[in-house]
Amino acid sequence: MNNKKKNKNPLPFRLNIVFFVIFILFSVLVIQLGVVQILEGKSHQEEIDRTVSDKSKSPVPRGKIFDRDGDVLVDNDPLYSITYTPPKRAQPEDKLELAEKLIKYMEVDEEEIDKVTEKNKEEYWYMKNLNKANDRLTKKESKLDDDEQYELVLDSIDDDDLDEISDEEMKVIAIKRLLDQAYSLTPEVIKNEGISPEEYSKIAENLSELPGINASTDWNRKYTEKDTLRSILGSITNRNEGIPQEKEDYYLSRGYSRNDRVGKSGLEEEYEDQLRGRKEVLENTTTKSGDLISSDILVDGERGKDLVLSMDLDFQKKVDDIVLKELKSAQGKNPHLEDAMAVVMNPKTGDLLALSGFHHDKDKNEYENSPLKSFYDQHPPGSSVKGATVLTGLEEGVIDPGEVIEDKPVKIAGSNAKKSYKPLGSVSDITALQKSSNVYMFYIGLRMGGETRTPVPENAKTNANAREGVQKMQNYFHQFGLGVTTGIDFPSEATGSTAEPENAGQLMDLGIGQFDSYTTLQLAQYVSTIANGGYRIEPHLVKEVRSPSVKNELGSVYKANDTHVLDKINIKNDYIERVQTGFDKAFNEQEGTGYSRWHDASYDAAGKTGTAEQVLVEDGKIVSEDVENLSLVGYAPQDDPEVAFAVLIPNLDKGKGDDINHKIGRQIMDAYFDKEDDDDDEDEE
């Protein structure tokens, strides 16, 4: 019996103790909840009702822009900043009181005073003379609603009333106007230029009596190069502009505030998403009346990502110097000459290595550095497009590889006689490129339109369908980027000017580059397509996007703009090689149109010259019927092309260009390969 008692399991007793402890704890919790909800619930609810939590975002500096070697082209210039973050439901009277306090410590520029409007002054006078203003209302008017009464009083304010406002009060009005521009719980810059250290310190020391005002730092965009690539880099809006009104919905839906500065042109606009950075997110706790209680950081801000361009600043400057020098030199003989453009790119990657464009403003006698001209200005380029013409003819089967045609004038009914710059004898597809035969290209064009006779009898009516022939040729030209967008990473570009012909003579003109107009960038993409064996590569200005670095150096690669092949032209490789041979002979064999300028180059270059006769028209009037455009395209080395270029100079007096296209092209290529040699020497050291 005793043994049974000793062996009894003690577990139920221990469980009872545990359950009892749990019961006691739950009882304490229930009592505490009761105290909170019943006894203190009203006071807690009142506290909740008294406060409101909102999130606000503070802007951060934009990303920087570097050249390919890490030299800074666009930076952020730090500066003192006075900001105002209005509470919810801030009243005009509160802002006026704040402005009157702020004027004790902050200087007001004359520029800000000049922005004060008549309405601003009337509103100020009203707030300072409420009783006097309301006395002007009749009994009938005083029964109207507040908004109507307000407008009536403002209408009653005359010049004599406004003359009472002193110069000091004008400064107060100017500050209040700035305060009025701020959005609830969003920092608005009141002043960030011309702030002295003393002024900044005074405001910082008196923030306690300046609700919503903060003394912090801001930044301005700093473009380190005055002119070089300036129009390519672009610009941003200022604080007064904020986001563009026409794009307001777009930006607001992406987390922007109305007073944010955004890219409005160039790469600043194109890469806005990368350059903008990540805003600092604050949680602001305010009273129901709008007074700020606390502000806590929820998300740390981060400066925008950096851009690394595909261009080297030193090489870009050399190209600019070459183009400007030759433009100035040629103007003595060419009174109509105003512009010169050049583009240099890697034909295998699409890296743009240099963009140059200059315009001479004759009225001011100034030269404008505008590389934008290289992909906005479009002109007929002349014979430099004959490579595309020959490839079109070969692929369409209207000429056979090696087919020989006698270079004699072509005279069809309804058109003037058309010929080459001189009789060239018998030419094939390759020698037609070497010697720049127009006649060979004429027959390709005519055959594209359905003409089968070679030669066409003099003054005979051709069977060629001009419209059909032009459309077919233009479709082929589009494969090279002629007459279509190149795809450059920029907000916009010109597509060239393509037209419909009225006669077969214009069909022949298309084949020699004297009908449609193209940009210098399109010509560079076209010759790159021939250089790399038939791949149309998308050109790009930005090589990489980098993560921001704390130090003044490049961060890790966030995104690389890798080679993007837009298309492989639908033309046999054998035909492309024949055109490459023609381009080689044009530069390196006697009777080649570029032989005298290129045969002695230390690198193995190939290319094609171009001359297009033009009628110069200004303001609808013919200025000259005796001008021409000179162009040049090329690449090197031939066996493994790493650089391609295009040069375009419009409106030279006929015969007075003095090979300016060759002078510019040759010097650019010499500068490029001299730089390559210098880089190789540095690597060896």
XYZ file of C-alpha atoms in Angstrom:
685
model
C 0.000 0.000 0.000
C 2.817 2.412 0.899
C 4.651 1.527 -2.298
C 1.612 2.533 -4.422
C 1.526 5.963 -2.761
C 5.227 6.459 -3.344
C 4.931 5.612 -7.060
C 2.109 8.126 -7.727
C 3.034 10.530 -10.676
C 3.485 14.193 -9.455
C 2.924 15.685 -13.038
C -0.759 16.689 -12.575
C 0.178 18.781 -9.570
C 2.850 20.676 -11.521
C 0.467 21.262 -14.433
C -2.031 22.755 -12.055
C 0.622 25.202 -10.844
C 1.444 26.200 -14.445
C -2.218 26.695 -15.291
C -2.685 28.787 -12.161
C 0.260 31.069 -13.095
C -1.124 31.480 -16.635
C -4.522 32.323 -15.189
C -2.978 35.023 -12.973
C -1.045 36.529 -15.957
C -4.148 36.614 -18.179
C -6.087 38.229 -15.329
C -3.436 40.956 -15.042
C -3.539 41.493 -18.832
C -7.327 41.764 -18.879
C -7.256 44.241 -16.024
C -4.578 46.304 -17.807
C -6.594 46.329 -21.039
C -9.592 47.416 -19.095
C -7.673 50.281 -17.546
C -6.378 51.396 -20.964
C -9.697 51.102 -22.747
C -12.125 52.187 -20.053
C -10.293 54.480 -17.675
C -7.641 55.984 -20.015
C -9.284 55.325 -23.412
C -10.707 58.790 -23.737
C -7.363 60.539 -23.127
C -5.530 58.221 -25.549
C -8.170 58.792 -28.225
C -7.832 62.523 -27.706
C -4.069 62.193 -28.208
C -4.619 60.271 -31.456
C -7.114 62.869 -32.588
C -4.618 65.614 -31.838
C -1.850 64.180 -34.076
C -1.526 63.256 -37.732
C 1.303 61.380 -39.440
C 2.327 62.212 -42.999
C 5.265 61.290 -45.187
C 7.367 63.839 -47.048
C 10.324 63.470 -49.381
C 13.472 65.561 -49.527
C 15.404 65.849 -52.832
C 19.000 64.674 -53.152
C 21.840 65.824 -55.451
C 21.783 64.489 -59.013
C 24.297 62.035 -60.381
C 27.470 63.292 -62.012
C 28.539 62.912 -65.651
C 32.070 61.792 -66.574
C 33.932 61.266 -69.815
C 35.211 57.762 -70.557
C 38.509 58.471 -68.733
C 36.789 59.609 -65.533
C 37.087 63.372 -66.008
C 34.102 65.196 -64.499
C 31.938 67.056 -67.020
C 28.906 67.729 -64.799
C 29.074 68.031 -61.023
C 27.020 69.427 -58.138
C 28.113 72.705 -56.589
C 27.123 72.741 -52.881
C 25.729 75.954 -51.435
C 23.887 77.301 -48.422
C 20.126 76.913 -48.580
C 17.154 78.322 -46.679
C 14.058 76.146 -47.004
C 10.468 76.358 -45.838
C 8.316 73.318 -45.048
C 4.761 74.539 -44.449
C 2.530 72.630 -42.034
C -0.845 71.364 -43.134
C -3.467 74.041 -43.583
C -0.966 76.890 -43.168
C -2.851 80.180 -43.226
C -1.832 83.345 -45.135
C -1.634 85.227 -41.834
C 0.864 82.674 -40.494
C 3.050 83.063 -43.571
C 2.935 86.838 -43.332
C 3.979 86.699 -39.684
C 6.831 84.334 -40.627
C 7.948 86.629 -43.452
C 8.062 89.597 -41.067
C 10.284 87.621 -38.711
C 12.496 86.250 -41.480
C 13.220 89.716 -42.903
C 15.242 90.465 -39.766
C 17.829 87.858 -40.753
C 17.576 87.362 -44.523
C 18.591 89.710 -47.313
C 16.181 89.983 -50.247
C 17.533 90.384 -53.776
C 16.172 93.080 -56.060
C 15.358 90.321 -58.535
C 12.879 88.807 -56.055
C 11.322 92.202 -55.341
C 10.834 92.714 -59.081
C 8.784 89.495 -59.181
C 6.195 90.896 -56.763
C 2.894 91.325 -58.595
C 0.086 93.801 -58.169
C -2.014 90.985 -56.702
C 0.701 90.223 -54.111
C 0.662 93.853 -52.962
C -3.124 94.000 -52.818
C -3.273 90.850 -50.669
C -0.643 92.275 -48.318
C -2.486 95.590 -47.983
C -5.714 93.711 -47.240
C -4.159 91.633 -44.443
C -2.586 94.719 -42.864
C -5.774 96.821 -43.144
C -8.629 94.402 -42.445
C -10.946 96.823 -40.709
C -10.368 99.588 -43.220
C -10.898 97.159 -46.083
C -14.120 95.674 -44.718
C -15.568 99.133 -44.089
C -15.615 99.590 -47.855
C -18.296 96.940 -48.261
C -21.920 97.994 -48.465
C -24.527 96.276 -46.299
C -25.651 94.260 -49.267
C -22.099 93.242 -50.116
C -21.312 92.282 -46.513
C -23.963 89.560 -46.743
C -22.100 87.810 -49.575
C -19.889 84.811 -48.868
C -16.276 85.370 -47.779
C -14.683 84.705 -51.183
C -16.950 87.202 -52.922
C -16.317 89.812 -50.236
C -12.588 89.255 -50.542
C -12.596 89.819 -54.309
C -14.691 92.974 -53.940
C -12.272 94.415 -51.392
C -9.286 93.642 -53.606
C -11.014 95.400 -56.491
C -11.458 98.451 -54.297
C -7.753 98.792 -53.544
C -6.295 101.607 -55.652
C -2.856 103.061 -56.369
C -3.087 105.421 -53.402
C -3.485 102.429 -51.088
C -0.518 100.609 -52.623
C 1.645 103.729 -52.438
C 1.467 103.365 -48.642
C 3.629 100.211 -48.867
C 7.228 100.988 -47.881
C 10.414 99.536 -49.392
C 10.890 97.408 -46.307
C 7.371 96.039 -46.641
C 8.086 95.185 -50.294
C 10.806 92.867 -49.037
C 8.304 91.209 -46.700
C 5.883 90.731 -49.620
C 8.694 89.211 -51.705
C 9.448 86.675 -48.953
C 5.775 85.843 -48.462
C 5.437 85.256 -52.210
C 8.189 82.630 -51.896
C 6.541 81.053 -48.852
C 3.244 80.830 -50.749
C 4.883 78.682 -53.433
C 5.630 75.873 -50.958
C 3.453 72.760 -50.820
C 2.303 71.247 -47.536
C 5.012 69.210 -45.766
C 7.334 69.574 -48.779
C 10.588 71.555 -48.411
C 10.706 74.570 -50.741
C 13.942 76.472 -51.323
C 13.419 80.108 -50.329
C 16.976 81.185 -51.048
C 20.061 79.275 -52.142
C 22.207 81.807 -53.954
C 24.133 84.726 -52.572
C 23.758 83.609 -48.949
C 26.670 84.835 -46.831
C 27.985 82.735 -43.927
C 26.790 85.444 -41.510
C 23.279 85.434 -42.955
C 23.174 81.636 -42.843
C 24.382 81.584 -39.211
C 21.803 84.129 -38.041
C 18.941 82.132 -39.490
C 20.318 78.862 -38.132
C 20.589 80.372 -34.630
C 16.987 81.596 -34.663
C 15.134 78.621 -36.110
C 13.092 78.270 -32.934
C 11.186 81.454 -33.747
C 10.914 80.632 -37.465
C 8.473 77.689 -37.713
C 8.972 75.643 -40.871
C 12.243 77.367 -41.791
C 15.415 75.287 -41.996
C 19.029 76.205 -42.734
C 20.498 73.385 -44.799
C 22.597 72.810 -47.893
C 21.480 72.690 -51.514
C 23.262 72.278 -54.849
C 23.465 73.776 -58.269
C 24.450 71.920 -61.434
C 28.057 72.670 -62.355
C 29.157 72.169 -65.964
C 32.952 72.088 -65.927
C 33.391 72.682 -69.664
C 32.125 76.004 -70.996
C 31.295 74.911 -74.550
C 32.532 71.379 -75.196
C 29.546 69.005 -75.469
C 27.428 71.560 -73.595
C 24.358 71.138 -75.797
C 24.715 67.355 -75.548
C 24.873 67.349 -71.748
C 21.684 69.422 -71.571
C 20.221 71.285 -68.615
C 17.727 70.987 -65.749
C 14.831 73.109 -64.585
C 15.388 75.585 -61.778
C 13.495 75.745 -58.495
C 11.060 78.326 -59.792
C 10.213 76.149 -62.812
C 9.897 72.809 -61.041
C 8.581 69.962 -63.159
C 7.315 70.955 -66.628
C 3.585 71.633 -66.538
C 2.974 69.649 -69.724
C 4.509 66.566 -68.046
C 3.072 67.123 -64.574
C 0.996 63.905 -64.459
C 3.958 61.864 -65.688
C 6.324 63.113 -62.991
C 3.823 63.197 -60.110
C 2.921 59.546 -60.772
C 6.615 58.710 -60.345
C 7.014 60.283 -56.924
C 8.204 63.748 -57.918
C 7.143 66.939 -56.165
C 6.030 69.945 -58.171
C 9.105 71.941 -57.197
C 11.610 69.209 -58.112
C 14.288 70.029 -60.652
C 14.333 67.637 -63.600
C 16.268 67.282 -66.826
C 14.718 69.392 -69.567
C 17.155 68.753 -72.433
C 20.050 66.577 -73.564
C 21.413 63.738 -71.460
C 19.996 65.391 -68.332
C 16.544 64.656 -69.766
C 17.317 61.332 -71.456
C 18.788 59.787 -68.283
C 16.520 61.520 -65.750
C 15.542 58.213 -64.103
C 19.186 57.393 -63.356
C 20.393 60.886 -62.470
C 17.510 61.820 -60.121
C 18.597 59.681 -57.156
C 16.473 58.346 -54.293
C 14.768 60.888 -52.081
C 15.002 60.851 -48.311
C 11.586 59.878 -46.924
C 10.524 61.515 -43.663
C 7.560 60.723 -41.437
C 6.226 63.969 -40.011
C 3.945 63.945 -36.987
C 1.850 67.076 -36.632
C -0.969 68.308 -34.474
C -4.431 68.710 -35.939
C -3.675 72.402 -36.259
C -0.658 71.574 -38.399
C 2.227 72.179 -35.954
C 5.151 69.809 -36.492
C 5.811 67.557 -33.467
C 8.518 65.228 -34.815
C 10.194 64.171 -38.026
C 11.766 60.719 -38.442
C 13.748 59.329 -41.380
C 12.059 56.265 -42.897
C 14.238 55.884 -45.998
C 17.754 57.268 -46.354
C 18.332 59.388 -49.448
C 20.923 58.494 -52.070
C 22.564 60.729 -54.668
C 21.690 59.974 -58.280
C 23.661 57.489 -60.351
C 26.573 58.695 -62.458
C 26.909 58.568 -66.240
C 30.125 57.670 -68.034
C 30.182 58.895 -71.619
C 31.661 56.968 -74.522
C 33.666 60.068 -75.447
C 37.136 61.097 -74.347
C 37.257 64.810 -73.497
C 40.759 65.383 -74.888
C 39.938 63.741 -78.236
C 36.619 65.588 -78.401
C 38.424 68.910 -77.978
C 40.901 68.009 -80.717
C 38.048 67.222 -83.102
C 36.351 70.521 -82.218
C 39.587 72.417 -82.841
C 40.024 70.749 -86.244
C 36.449 71.407 -87.415
C 36.451 75.029 -86.228
C 39.869 75.780 -87.709
C 38.945 74.443 -91.151
C 35.548 76.149 -91.092
C 37.195 79.505 -90.439
C 39.876 78.867 -93.041
C 37.365 78.035 -95.799
C 35.111 81.019 -95.192
C 37.375 83.438 -97.019
C 36.397 81.902 -100.366
C 32.889 80.835 -99.346
C 30.590 83.677 -98.258
C 27.607 81.304 -97.857
C 29.485 78.810 -95.655
C 28.166 78.805 -92.076
C 28.282 75.220 -90.762
C 30.535 72.200 -90.432
C 29.765 68.855 -88.758
C 31.714 65.695 -87.929
C 30.896 62.425 -86.121
C 33.356 59.741 -84.991
C 32.169 56.349 -83.705
C 33.289 52.804 -83.085
C 31.666 50.779 -85.906
C 31.572 47.577 -83.869
C 30.251 48.824 -80.515
C 28.299 51.973 -81.344
C 30.387 54.076 -78.933
C 30.281 57.691 -80.095
C 33.855 58.929 -79.799
C 33.309 62.542 -80.863
C 30.457 64.798 -81.990
C 31.286 68.172 -83.455
C 29.209 70.916 -85.009
C 29.902 74.623 -85.461
C 27.733 77.452 -86.741
C 28.934 80.916 -87.692
C 26.526 83.651 -86.662
C 27.363 86.312 -89.234
C 25.425 89.061 -87.463
C 27.401 88.600 -84.253
C 30.507 87.236 -85.989
C 30.587 84.449 -83.401
C 31.083 80.718 -83.740
C 28.603 78.588 -81.836
C 29.819 75.206 -80.594
C 26.778 73.020 -81.208
C 27.404 69.278 -81.603
C 23.618 68.900 -81.775
C 23.906 69.965 -85.419
C 25.475 66.598 -86.206
C 22.163 64.842 -85.659
C 19.671 67.629 -86.392
C 20.968 69.372 -89.522
C 20.227 67.376 -92.676
C 21.619 67.931 -96.167
C 22.048 66.007 -99.433
C 25.516 64.421 -98.986
C 26.399 63.576 -102.590
C 28.463 60.572 -103.679
C 29.379 59.334 -100.179
C 26.160 57.232 -100.266
C 27.159 55.395 -103.465
C 28.157 52.387 -101.376
C 24.485 51.919 -100.477
C 23.513 52.431 -104.142
C 25.870 49.709 -105.391
C 24.767 47.295 -102.668
C 21.131 47.980 -103.564
C 21.819 47.227 -107.217
C 23.744 44.032 -106.472
C 21.182 42.639 -104.035
C 18.250 43.518 -106.315
C 20.060 41.868 -109.229
C 19.861 44.902 -111.504
C 23.657 44.787 -111.844
C 25.969 41.795 -111.714
C 29.220 41.691 -109.726
C 31.914 43.069 -111.992
C 29.475 44.303 -114.648
C 31.030 47.038 -116.774
C 29.147 50.122 -117.968
C 30.540 52.851 -120.199
C 30.643 56.160 -118.355
C 28.896 58.429 -120.862
C 26.286 61.162 -120.310
C 22.684 59.989 -119.892
C 20.023 62.142 -121.549
C 16.434 60.986 -121.181
C 13.312 62.805 -122.300
C 12.189 65.459 -119.856
C 15.540 65.745 -118.071
C 18.819 67.550 -118.608
C 21.886 65.530 -119.571
C 23.416 63.888 -116.501
C 27.044 62.830 -116.328
C 30.013 62.223 -114.073
C 32.413 65.018 -113.120
C 34.554 63.851 -116.065
C 34.487 60.961 -118.605
C 35.677 57.859 -116.730
C 35.602 55.243 -119.503
C 34.512 51.717 -118.697
C 33.790 51.176 -114.995
C 32.644 48.218 -112.895
C 30.838 48.277 -109.573
C 34.194 48.503 -107.760
C 35.894 51.065 -109.988
C 32.681 53.109 -110.077
C 33.182 53.590 -106.323
C 36.906 54.185 -106.701
C 36.456 56.892 -109.348
C 32.973 58.010 -108.170
C 31.059 57.360 -111.391
C 27.670 59.036 -111.448
C 26.663 57.263 -114.648
C 27.005 53.816 -113.065
C 24.653 54.910 -110.280
C 22.216 56.410 -112.810
C 21.753 53.039 -114.445
C 21.259 51.311 -111.102
C 18.480 53.806 -110.353
C 16.849 53.473 -113.773
C 16.947 49.690 -113.587
C 15.380 49.800 -110.114
C 12.482 51.597 -111.793
C 12.190 49.022 -114.582
C 14.392 50.483 -117.350
C 16.263 47.653 -119.135
C 18.160 49.496 -121.853
C 21.855 50.278 -121.469
C 22.609 52.758 -122.773
C 19.260 54.510 -122.906
C 18.928 56.203 -126.305
C 19.431 59.953 -126.126
C 16.198 61.883 -125.447
C 14.270 58.597 -125.299
C 11.335 58.328 -122.944
C 12.442 56.007 -120.171
C 10.435 53.008 -119.029
C 11.507 53.601 -115.435
C 8.754 54.076 -112.851
C 10.310 56.829 -110.780
C 8.102 56.411 -107.701
C 8.502 52.636 -107.546
C 12.259 52.837 -108.102
C 12.763 55.483 -105.421
C 10.679 53.560 -102.895
C 12.719 50.382 -103.459
C 16.024 52.244 -103.135
C 14.926 54.131 -100.041
C 13.905 50.851 -98.383
C 17.448 49.577 -98.897
C 18.956 52.851 -97.724
C 16.910 52.587 -94.524
C 18.762 49.369 -93.674
C 21.931 51.458 -93.343
C 20.233 54.138 -91.210
C 19.766 56.620 -94.048
C 16.379 58.307 -93.753
C 15.413 56.691 -90.416
C 16.266 57.262 -86.758
C 19.636 55.930 -85.653
C 18.412 55.012 -82.150
C 20.850 57.317 -80.342
C 20.257 57.684 -76.582
C 19.022 61.263 -76.805
C 15.568 62.847 -76.445
C 15.211 63.383 -80.200
C 17.009 63.403 -83.536
C 16.232 64.286 -87.138
C 15.318 61.400 -89.431
C 16.555 62.961 -92.623
C 14.362 64.199 -95.425
C 13.023 61.662 -97.928
C 10.798 62.707 -100.804
C 8.710 61.283 -103.613
C 10.041 61.912 -107.140
C 8.240 63.708 -109.905
C 10.364 62.246 -112.713
C 12.997 59.634 -113.512
C 15.726 62.243 -113.331
C 15.178 62.448 -109.594
C 15.381 58.654 -109.412
C 18.882 58.953 -110.838
C 19.699 61.773 -108.372
C 18.814 59.551 -105.409
C 21.577 57.104 -106.355
C 24.242 59.823 -106.203
C 23.037 61.426 -102.956
C 21.424 64.504 -104.508
C 17.747 63.869 -103.791
C 17.260 62.904 -100.127
C 18.915 64.638 -97.158
C 20.638 62.975 -94.187
C 22.307 63.959 -90.921
C 26.004 63.511 -90.223
C 25.126 60.908 -87.577
C 23.146 58.906 -90.143
C 26.141 58.977 -92.491
C 28.363 57.725 -89.658
C 25.975 54.846 -88.945
C 25.804 54.046 -92.671
C 29.581 53.796 -93.157
C 29.905 51.841 -89.883
C 27.447 49.279 -91.279
C 29.682 48.800 -94.325
C 32.848 48.753 -92.182
C 31.651 46.012 -89.795
C 30.280 43.705 -92.483
C 26.606 44.658 -92.544
C 25.455 45.189 -88.940
C 23.587 48.415 -88.194
C 24.714 49.309 -84.685
C 22.787 51.675 -82.436
C 25.035 54.639 -81.526
C 25.170 55.695 -77.894
C 26.571 58.621 -75.930
C 26.582 56.918 -72.513
C 28.882 53.939 -72.086
C 27.967 53.061 -68.494
C 25.717 54.018 -65.602
C 27.597 53.833 -62.291
C 26.359 53.611 -58.710
C 27.145 56.763 -56.699
C 30.379 56.743 -54.760
C 31.017 58.505 -51.455
C 34.476 59.510 -52.643
C 35.109 61.683 -55.690
C 35.575 58.681 -57.951
C 33.529 56.271 -60.031
C 31.404 53.687 -58.239
C 30.572 50.168 -59.371
C 28.935 49.538 -62.752
C 25.141 49.618 -62.394
C 24.374 49.190 -66.082
C 26.486 49.038 -69.245
C 25.201 50.171 -72.627
C 26.356 47.093 -74.477
C 26.478 46.808 -78.249
C 22.958 46.806 -79.667
C 22.547 45.480 -83.199
C 19.468 47.071 -84.737
C 19.516 44.768 -87.742
C 21.722 42.821 -90.133
C 21.274 44.261 -93.601
C 19.623 41.864 -96.031
C 22.545 41.875 -98.464
C 25.081 39.100 -99.257
C 28.433 39.339 -97.527
C 30.238 38.964 -100.864
C 28.546 42.138 -102.078
C 29.554 44.033 -98.939
C 33.156 42.952 -99.496
C 33.018 44.332 -103.049
C 31.940 47.738 -101.729
C 34.669 47.590 -99.087
C 37.141 47.000 -101.910
C 35.751 49.988 -103.799
C 36.164 52.163 -100.688
C 39.742 50.890 -100.307
C 40.596 51.820 -103.889
C 38.998 55.259 -103.468
C 41.526 56.072 -100.724
C 44.575 54.020 -101.636
C 44.886 53.620 -105.413
C 45.573 56.196 -108.069
C 42.454 57.549 -109.760
C 40.710 57.111 -106.424
C 38.886 60.294 -105.428
C 40.590 60.335 -102.017
C 44.001 59.017 -103.057
C 45.940 62.279 -102.807
C 44.775 62.864 -99.228
C 44.824 59.339 -97.817
C 47.298 56.983 -99.529
C 50.187 57.939 -97.236
C 48.336 57.514 -93.934
C 50.130 55.391 -91.336
C 46.893 53.458 -90.788
C 44.921 51.544 -93.419
C 41.860 53.690 -94.124
C 39.013 53.304 -96.618
C 36.113 55.568 -97.500
C 34.117 57.582 -99.977
C 33.937 61.252 -100.935
C 30.780 63.175 -101.772
C 29.745 66.375 -103.551
C 26.125 67.493 -103.928
C 25.101 70.479 -106.020
C 22.616 72.714 -104.259
C 20.358 75.713 -104.678
C 20.653 77.855 -101.559
C 17.281 79.208 -100.420
C 16.770 81.579 -97.484
C 13.376 82.929 -96.391
C 11.797 81.485 -99.522
C 14.195 83.293 -101.847
C 17.000 81.805 -103.952
C 20.284 83.181 -102.626
C 22.602 81.180 -104.872
C 22.299 78.481 -107.517
C 26.015 77.794 -107.456
C 26.732 76.105 -104.098
C 27.567 72.536 -103.142
C 27.791 70.298 -100.106
C 30.971 68.341 -99.424
C 30.896 65.113 -97.425
C 33.278 62.310 -96.529
C 32.831 58.936 -94.843
C 35.492 56.415 -93.903
C 36.889 53.910 -91.432
C 40.133 52.270 -90.312
C 41.896 49.877 -90.052
C 40.273 47.965 -92.900
C 40.977 44.467 -91.612
C 39.602 45.191 -88.122
C 37.782 48.568 -88.076
C 37.810 50.355 -84.734
C 36.867 53.845 -85.843
C 34.470 55.257 -88.456
C 33.751 58.871 -89.273
C 31.503 61.170 -91.291
C 32.061 64.806 -92.251
C 29.455 67.124 -93.793
C 29.970 70.752 -94.852
C 27.034 72.446 -96.630
C 26.792 75.521 -98.852
C 30.293 75.977 -100.224
C 30.720 77.986 -103.391
C 31.090 75.502 -106.234
C 34.699 74.465 -106.760
C 36.014 76.500 -103.813
C 35.837 73.937 -101.042
C 39.588 73.184 -101.233
C 38.996 69.629 -99.990
C 37.800 70.847 -96.581
C 36.053 67.486 -96.103
C 39.348 65.621 -96.580
C 41.274 68.082 -94.426
C 38.878 67.588 -91.526
C 38.574 63.812 -91.945
C 42.307 63.186 -92.269
C 43.225 65.326 -89.261
C 40.551 63.628 -87.142
C 41.856 60.170 -88.012
C 45.462 61.239 -87.466
C 44.500 62.608 -84.037
C 42.681 59.373 -83.185
C 45.585 57.074 -84.078
C 48.135 59.406 -82.477
C 46.090 59.119 -79.298
C 46.001 55.340 -79.641
C 49.792 55.299 -79.942
C 50.121 57.534 -76.870
C 47.806 55.245 -74.891
C 49.830 52.195 -75.931
C 53.043 53.895 -74.809
C 51.495 54.686 -71.419
C 50.386 51.056 -71.026
C 53.932 49.846 -71.738
C 55.345 52.190 -69.130
